Amino acid sequence: GDGEMGREGEGEITNSYLQMWLNGETQVRERVDKTLAEKTELFEGKVAWLLSQFLPPQTPLFIANSMPVRDVEFFWKPNNLEIKPFFNRGANGIDGTLSTALGVAHRQQSSVMLTGDLALLHDTNGFLARNKFIGHLTIILINNNGGGIFEMLPISEFEPPFEELFATPQNIDFEQLCKTYGVKHELITSWDDLCNKLNPLPNKGIRVLEIPTNRKTDAEWRKDNLGKMASEVLI
């Protein structure tokens, strides 16, 4: 009766609403892909975009807090590679980042961790597990010398206290730090360099692929482009 007709009408509205979102997603996806494909500078967000396309199928991927997990959400390109994501969230989600990633990779398929410099520094003693670790972990280190996520907040306009109390740059030489723990370190200088090291992955050991980026420039790029990409979509 009338109830059935009403439910049918609701279904049509729901399907129409869903289709609007799907159309919007398709348009934004096209803009994101086109923009990042053309970007030659070492922009943090492009790392997540490339990982989604070049990692071996079913690679376990540990994603650190702050900007890495958000860049994966913003820029990851959907596909059927069946990458297995892992992450720590919550009030203390930064704790144990490296140790958790090593736990994910232990006796498993060669794995990858995407992290910023502060999250890695918070747990560098996780490297002490190296002597008992079986398997391989590639650590993709986004080194923007500080807390990139805070550059996205209004406090970033106030100096002082921003740089000292929020960005907290540590000015660490990660090549020297890796030598301390007996971990392999490589500096990434181009996108081709990164992609060539993602597939195939080594089958044993721990290595850090350090990608130097500009915290302020990358934050400004996100602010300028994310809203623009969405607002131009006609749903």
Tab-separated table of C-alpha atoms in Angstrom, residues 26-36 228-230 232-234:
chain	number	residue	atom	x	y	z
A	26	THR	CA	35.165	10.505	-9.025
A	27	GLN	CA	35.697	14.156	-9.926
A	28	VAL	CA	37.888	14.866	-6.890
A	29	ARG	CA	39.865	11.679	-7.518
A	30	GLU	CA	40.612	12.800	-11.071
A	31	ARG	CA	41.812	16.194	-9.843
A	32	VAL	CA	43.980	14.669	-7.118
A	33	ASP	CA	45.566	12.174	-9.493
A	34	LYS	CA	46.236	14.766	-12.182
A	35	THR	CA	47.695	17.275	-9.710
A	36	LEU	CA	49.998	14.790	-7.975
A	228	LYS	CA	39.969	23.956	-4.035
A	229	MET	CA	39.781	20.365	-5.236
A	230	ALA	CA	36.537	19.833	-3.338
A	232	GLU	CA	35.207	22.968	-7.699
A	233	VAL	CA	33.190	19.759	-7.829
A	234	LEU	CA	29.646	20.190	-9.066
